[in-house]
Coordinates of C-alpha atoms and ligand atoms in Angstrom, one line a residue:
M1 CA 88.7 101.5 -46.0
K2 CA 92.3 102.3 -47.1
I3 CA 92.6 99.4 -49.4
K4 CA 89.3 100.2 -51.0
T5 CA 90.3 103.8 -51.6
T6 CA 93.6 102.7 -53.2
L7 CA 91.8 100.3 -55.6
T8 CA 89.2 102.9 -56.5
T9 CA 91.9 105.5 -57.2
L10 CA 93.7 103.0 -59.4
C11 CA 90.5 102.1 -61.3
C12 CA 89.8 105.7 -61.9
A13 CA 93.3 106.4 -63.2
V14 CA 93.0 103.4 -65.6
L15 CA 89.6 104.5 -66.8
A16 CA 90.6 108.1 -67.0
C17 CA 87.6 108.8 -64.7
T18 CA 87.0 112.4 -63.8
A19 CA 85.7 111.8 -60.3
F20 CA 88.0 112.3 -57.4
S21 CA 88.2 109.6 -54.8
A22 CA 87.4 110.3 -51.2
A23 CA 89.8 109.2 -48.5
N24 CA 86.8 108.0 -46.5
A25 CA 84.2 105.9 -48.4
A26 CA 80.7 106.7 -47.2
T27 CA 77.1 105.9 -47.8
I28 CA 75.3 108.6 -49.8
G29 CA 71.5 108.8 -50.0
V30 CA 70.3 110.5 -53.2
S31 CA 66.7 111.6 -53.6
M32 CA 65.4 112.6 -57.0
P33 CA 62.0 114.1 -57.8
T34 CA 60.7 112.1 -60.8
Q35 CA 61.6 109.5 -63.3
S36 CA 59.1 110.8 -65.9
L37 CA 61.4 113.6 -67.1
Q38 CA 64.6 112.7 -68.9
R39 CA 66.9 115.2 -67.1
W40 CA 66.3 113.6 -63.6
N41 CA 67.0 110.1 -64.9
Q42 CA 70.2 111.4 -66.4
D43 CA 71.1 113.3 -63.2
G44 CA 70.5 110.3 -61.0
H45 CA 72.4 107.9 -63.3
N46 CA 75.4 110.3 -63.6
L47 CA 75.5 111.1 -59.9
K48 CA 75.3 107.4 -58.8
A49 CA 78.0 106.4 -61.3
Q50 CA 80.4 109.1 -60.3
L51 CA 79.8 108.7 -56.5
E52 CA 80.5 105.0 -56.9
A53 CA 83.6 105.7 -58.9
A54 CA 84.8 107.8 -56.0
G55 CA 84.4 104.8 -53.7
H56 CA 81.0 105.5 -52.1
K57 CA 78.0 103.3 -51.6
V58 CA 74.9 105.0 -53.1
E59 CA 71.2 104.6 -52.3
L60 CA 69.4 106.3 -55.2
L61 CA 65.6 106.8 -54.9
Y62 CA 63.0 108.4 -57.2
A63 CA 59.8 109.8 -55.7
G64 CA 57.6 108.2 -58.3
D65 CA 56.3 110.9 -60.6
N66 CA 56.8 114.0 -58.5
D67 CA 55.0 112.5 -55.5
I68 CA 55.7 114.6 -52.4
P69 CA 54.7 112.1 -49.7
T70 CA 56.9 109.5 -51.4
Q71 CA 59.8 111.8 -51.3
V72 CA 59.2 112.7 -47.7
S73 CA 59.1 109.0 -46.6
Q74 CA 62.1 108.0 -48.8
I75 CA 64.1 110.8 -47.1
E76 CA 63.0 109.7 -43.6
N77 CA 64.0 106.1 -44.4
M78 CA 67.4 107.1 -45.6
I79 CA 67.9 109.2 -42.5
S80 CA 66.9 106.3 -40.2
G81 CA 69.0 104.0 -42.3
D82 CA 72.0 106.1 -41.3
V83 CA 73.3 107.5 -44.6
D84 CA 76.4 109.6 -44.1
V85 CA 75.4 112.4 -46.5
L86 CA 72.1 113.2 -48.2
V87 CA 71.8 114.7 -51.7
V88 CA 68.3 115.9 -52.4
A89 CA 66.6 117.4 -55.5
P90 CA 63.2 118.5 -54.0
I91 CA 59.8 118.3 -55.7
D92 CA 58.4 121.1 -53.6
G93 CA 61.3 123.1 -52.1
G94 CA 59.2 124.0 -49.1
A95 CA 57.8 120.6 -48.2
L96 CA 60.8 118.9 -46.6
T97 CA 61.3 120.9 -43.3
T98 CA 59.9 118.3 -41.0
A99 CA 61.4 115.3 -42.9
L100 CA 64.9 116.9 -42.7
Q101 CA 64.6 117.5 -38.9
G102 CA 66.0 114.0 -38.5
A103 CA 69.1 115.0 -40.5
I104 CA 69.7 117.9 -38.1
D105 CA 69.2 115.6 -35.1
K106 CA 71.7 113.0 -36.5
A107 CA 74.1 115.7 -37.9
I108 CA 73.8 114.3 -41.4
P109 CA 75.0 116.9 -43.9
V110 CA 72.5 117.7 -46.7
V111 CA 73.4 118.9 -50.2
S112 CA 70.5 120.5 -52.0
Y113 CA 70.7 119.4 -55.7
D114 CA 69.8 121.7 -58.6
R115 CA 66.7 123.1 -56.7
L116 CA 67.1 124.8 -53.3
I117 CA 65.3 123.2 -50.3
M118 CA 63.6 126.1 -48.4
N119 CA 63.1 126.8 -44.7
S120 CA 65.3 124.1 -43.4
K121 CA 68.4 124.5 -41.3
A122 CA 69.5 121.0 -42.4
I123 CA 70.9 122.3 -45.7
S124 CA 74.7 122.6 -45.6
Y125 CA 75.4 123.2 -49.3
Y126 CA 73.7 123.8 -52.6
A127 CA 75.0 122.7 -56.1
T128 CA 73.2 123.9 -59.1
F129 CA 73.6 125.8 -62.4
D130 CA 73.5 129.6 -62.5
N131 CA 69.7 129.7 -62.6
Y132 CA 69.5 133.5 -63.0
K133 CA 71.9 133.3 -65.9
V134 CA 69.6 130.6 -67.6
G135 CA 66.8 133.2 -67.6
Q136 CA 69.1 136.0 -68.8
I137 CA 70.4 133.8 -71.7
Q138 CA 66.8 133.2 -72.8
G139 CA 65.8 136.9 -72.5
N140 CA 68.9 138.0 -74.4
F141 CA 68.4 135.4 -77.1
I142 CA 64.9 136.9 -77.7
V143 CA 66.2 140.5 -77.7
D144 CA 68.9 139.6 -80.2
Q145 CA 66.9 137.4 -82.5
L146 CA 64.0 139.9 -82.7
K147 CA 66.4 142.8 -83.0
L148 CA 64.6 144.6 -80.2
K149 CA 67.5 147.0 -79.7
D150 CA 67.0 148.4 -83.2
D151 CA 65.0 151.6 -83.3
A152 CA 63.2 150.5 -86.5
T153 CA 61.9 147.3 -85.0
T154 CA 58.1 146.9 -85.1
P155 CA 56.3 145.6 -82.0
K156 CA 56.5 141.9 -81.6
N157 CA 53.8 139.7 -79.9
I158 CA 55.0 137.5 -77.0
E159 CA 53.5 135.0 -74.6
L160 CA 55.2 133.8 -71.5
F161 CA 55.5 130.4 -69.8
T162 CA 57.4 129.3 -66.8
G163 CA 57.6 126.3 -64.5
S164 CA 56.2 125.1 -61.1
I165 CA 55.6 127.8 -58.6
D166 CA 56.9 125.5 -55.8
D167 CA 60.3 125.3 -57.4
N168 CA 62.6 128.1 -56.2
N169 CA 64.5 128.0 -59.5
V170 CA 61.4 129.5 -61.2
N171 CA 62.1 132.8 -59.4
F172 CA 65.5 132.9 -61.0
F173 CA 64.6 131.6 -64.5
F174 CA 61.6 133.8 -64.9
G175 CA 63.1 136.7 -62.9
G176 CA 66.3 136.6 -65.0
A177 CA 64.4 136.5 -68.3
M178 CA 61.9 139.3 -67.2
D179 CA 64.7 141.5 -66.1
I180 CA 65.8 141.6 -69.7
L181 CA 62.3 141.6 -71.3
Q182 CA 60.3 143.9 -69.1
P183 CA 61.8 147.1 -70.5
Y184 CA 60.7 146.1 -73.9
L185 CA 57.2 145.3 -72.7
D186 CA 57.2 148.7 -71.0
S187 CA 58.3 150.5 -74.2
G188 CA 55.8 148.6 -76.4
K189 CA 58.4 146.8 -78.5
L190 CA 57.1 143.6 -77.0
V191 CA 53.3 143.1 -76.6
C192 CA 51.7 140.4 -74.6
K193 CA 48.2 140.2 -76.0
S194 CA 46.8 137.9 -73.3
G195 CA 48.0 140.4 -70.6
Q196 CA 49.4 137.4 -68.6
T197 CA 52.8 138.5 -67.5
K198 CA 52.9 137.7 -63.8
K199 CA 54.7 134.7 -62.6
E200 CA 51.6 133.2 -61.0
Q201 CA 49.7 133.6 -64.3
V202 CA 52.3 132.0 -66.5
A203 CA 53.4 129.2 -64.1
T204 CA 53.0 125.5 -65.1
L205 CA 52.3 123.1 -62.2
N206 CA 55.0 120.3 -62.1
W207 CA 56.5 121.7 -65.3
S208 CA 53.8 119.5 -67.0
T209 CA 53.8 119.3 -70.8
E210 CA 50.1 118.7 -70.8
E211 CA 49.3 121.7 -68.6
A212 CA 51.5 123.9 -70.9
Q213 CA 49.8 122.5 -74.0
K214 CA 46.3 123.3 -72.5
R215 CA 47.3 126.9 -71.6
M216 CA 48.8 127.5 -75.1
E217 CA 45.6 126.1 -76.7
N218 CA 43.6 128.5 -74.6
L219 CA 45.8 131.4 -75.6
I220 CA 45.4 130.5 -79.3
S221 CA 41.6 130.5 -79.0
S222 CA 41.2 133.5 -76.7
V223 CA 43.7 135.8 -78.5
G224 CA 43.2 134.3 -82.0
Y225 CA 46.8 133.4 -82.7
G226 CA 47.4 131.3 -85.8
P227 CA 49.3 131.1 -89.1
D228 CA 46.3 133.0 -90.6
G229 CA 45.3 134.9 -87.5
V230 CA 47.1 137.1 -85.0
K231 CA 50.8 136.9 -85.4
L232 CA 52.7 135.2 -82.6
D233 CA 56.3 136.2 -82.8
V234 CA 57.8 134.6 -79.7
V235 CA 57.1 132.3 -76.7
L236 CA 59.3 132.4 -73.7
S237 CA 59.4 129.0 -72.1
S238 CA 61.6 128.4 -69.1
N239 CA 62.3 124.8 -69.9
D240 CA 61.9 122.0 -72.5
S241 CA 59.0 120.0 -71.0
V242 CA 56.9 123.2 -71.1
A243 CA 58.2 124.1 -74.5
N244 CA 57.1 120.7 -75.8
G245 CA 53.5 121.5 -74.7
V246 CA 53.7 124.8 -76.5
T247 CA 55.0 123.1 -79.6
N248 CA 52.2 120.5 -79.5
A249 CA 49.5 123.2 -79.3
L250 CA 51.1 125.3 -82.1
T251 CA 51.6 122.4 -84.5
A252 CA 48.0 121.2 -83.9
S253 CA 46.8 124.6 -84.9
G254 CA 48.7 124.7 -88.2
Y255 CA 52.1 126.1 -87.4
N256 CA 55.1 124.4 -89.0
A257 CA 58.8 125.0 -89.4
D258 CA 58.2 127.8 -92.0
N259 CA 56.0 130.0 -89.7
F260 CA 57.0 128.8 -86.2
P261 CA 57.5 131.5 -83.6
L262 CA 60.7 131.8 -81.7
L263 CA 60.5 129.4 -78.8
T264 CA 63.0 129.0 -75.9
G265 CA 63.7 126.1 -73.6
Q266 CA 66.2 124.5 -71.2
D267 CA 67.8 121.1 -70.6
C268 CA 68.3 119.9 -74.1
D269 CA 66.0 117.0 -73.5
K270 CA 65.8 114.6 -76.5
P271 CA 62.3 115.6 -77.8
S272 CA 63.4 119.3 -77.7
V273 CA 66.7 118.6 -79.5
K274 CA 64.7 116.8 -82.2
N275 CA 62.3 119.8 -82.4
I276 CA 65.3 122.2 -82.7
K277 CA 66.6 120.2 -85.6
R278 CA 63.1 120.3 -87.2
G279 CA 62.5 124.0 -86.6
L280 CA 59.8 123.5 -84.0
Q281 CA 61.8 125.0 -81.1
T282 CA 64.5 127.7 -81.5
M283 CA 66.9 127.1 -78.6
S284 CA 67.5 125.3 -75.4
V285 CA 69.8 126.1 -72.5
F286 CA 72.1 123.1 -71.9
K287 CA 72.9 122.2 -68.4
D288 CA 75.4 119.3 -68.6
T289 CA 74.3 116.8 -65.9
R290 CA 77.8 115.3 -66.0
V291 CA 79.3 118.6 -64.9
L292 CA 76.8 119.0 -62.0
A293 CA 77.4 115.4 -60.9
D294 CA 81.1 115.9 -61.0
Q295 CA 80.8 119.0 -58.8
V296 CA 78.6 117.2 -56.3
V297 CA 81.1 114.4 -56.0
K298 CA 83.8 116.9 -55.1
M299 CA 81.6 118.5 -52.5
V300 CA 80.6 115.1 -51.0
N301 CA 84.2 114.0 -50.9
A302 CA 85.2 117.2 -49.1
I303 CA 82.4 116.7 -46.6
V304 CA 83.3 113.1 -45.7
D305 CA 87.0 113.9 -45.7
N306 CA 86.4 117.0 -43.5
K307 CA 88.0 119.3 -46.0
E308 CA 87.0 122.7 -47.3
V309 CA 84.0 122.2 -49.5
P310 CA 84.4 124.0 -52.9
V311 CA 81.8 126.7 -53.4
N312 CA 81.7 129.8 -55.7
D313 CA 78.7 131.7 -54.5
T314 CA 78.0 132.8 -50.9
K315 CA 75.4 135.6 -51.6
T316 CA 72.6 134.5 -53.9
Y317 CA 70.7 131.6 -52.4
N318 CA 68.9 132.3 -49.1
N319 CA 66.6 129.4 -48.2
G320 CA 64.8 131.4 -45.4
T321 CA 67.2 130.3 -42.7
G322 CA 70.2 132.1 -44.2
V323 CA 72.4 132.1 -47.3
I324 CA 73.4 128.6 -48.4
P325 CA 77.0 128.3 -49.7
S326 CA 76.6 127.3 -53.3
Y327 CA 78.4 126.1 -56.3
L328 CA 76.9 127.4 -59.6
C329 CA 77.9 125.6 -62.8
S330 CA 77.7 127.4 -66.2
P331 CA 74.8 126.9 -68.6
I332 CA 75.4 127.0 -72.4
V333 CA 73.0 128.1 -75.2
V334 CA 72.2 125.5 -77.8
T335 CA 70.7 126.2 -81.3
K336 CA 70.6 124.3 -84.6
D337 CA 74.1 125.8 -85.3
N338 CA 76.1 124.4 -82.4
L339 CA 73.9 121.4 -81.4
K340 CA 76.2 118.8 -83.0
E341 CA 79.3 120.3 -81.4
V342 CA 77.9 120.7 -77.9
L343 CA 75.7 117.6 -77.6
I344 CA 77.0 115.0 -79.9
D345 CA 80.7 115.6 -80.3
S346 CA 80.9 115.9 -76.5
G347 CA 79.4 112.4 -76.2
Y348 CA 76.3 113.6 -74.3
Y349 CA 74.0 112.0 -77.0
T350 CA 74.6 109.8 -79.9
E351 CA 73.5 111.0 -83.3
K352 CA 70.9 108.3 -83.4
E353 CA 69.3 109.2 -80.0
V354 CA 68.3 112.6 -81.3
K355 CA 67.5 111.7 -84.9
Ligands
BGC1 C1 65.4 122.4 -63.3 C2 65.2 122.3 -64.8 C3 64.1 121.4 -65.1 C4 62.8 121.7 -64.3 C5 61.8 120.6 -64.5 C6 64.1 122.7 -62.6 O1 64.2 122.9 -61.2 O2 66.4 123.3 -62.9 O3 66.4 121.9 -65.4 O4 63.7 121.5 -66.4 O5 63.1 121.7 -62.9 O6 62.1 119.4 -64.0

């Protein structure tokens, strides 16, 4: 193990690799929710590469397209295959309690990745972005762009979309945005003509683009929104896959870059970056998967080396069994204006990929 570590350290130095090597190389099981959304492919790829660069062996598995039974059996298999540490991004945060009992029995530490796994004592640590801040960034963006703080501002029409109700992050994304927007709904500066403002009413199962598109189409016909109909000023969307569904419905009913409502998103997925360039989405919150992977590698290394695990939040994330020590990375707002600098100049995408 010593020789391997030394070689890895050398390789990393030569390649100017950002990952830190662990003194003890271990086998890490990584369970990701779906391969059908770009961000999770990127997460899985970055995490595997960085864990391997740190000297670990990695078993990376995707649960088909958000298939809960597949994720359960993949986790059970990794536990019976004796992985040393598990890193899991759950599909349904509340569906893994039984599967993870094996991790408790075998004392396998579990790091919850991006989404919190609920109601399980198996979770040792949580690594994510500051999810509440993501929602606040979206809410503040709307307030600033629509000048809602100005006394002279006329009422603006808004519709709200969030993600999958079984994803704990939704409480933070939607909660963070609504903590900013609710006062304006109360004062009448924002008007939601559909009357659908509760989380349960605006949720999108599995963060599905198709479901979001269907709901936006229904809102267009029930409220009468349209370039020549009722004015729609803004749509809050918690992420990009949902925003893409909203954009599809809006463009199909005659909206274009010249009359497009303000539309938020999250992830900077390629289709959304292209839409931002074309004026068919206004912003996205960028969560650099390289940064999250980097952090998880540091946490995993500390776990296997029996060192203090780096966390920066010990208050916010209670999974029902107690507060889980967390590391929250910082999200960044991306618009047409800084897109090149944040996404292309940083090497996240090539110019061609988001043309
Ligand atoms: C993630 C978002 C992602 C969404 C859909 C959330 O838990 O934090 O980045 O857009 O899931 O996959």
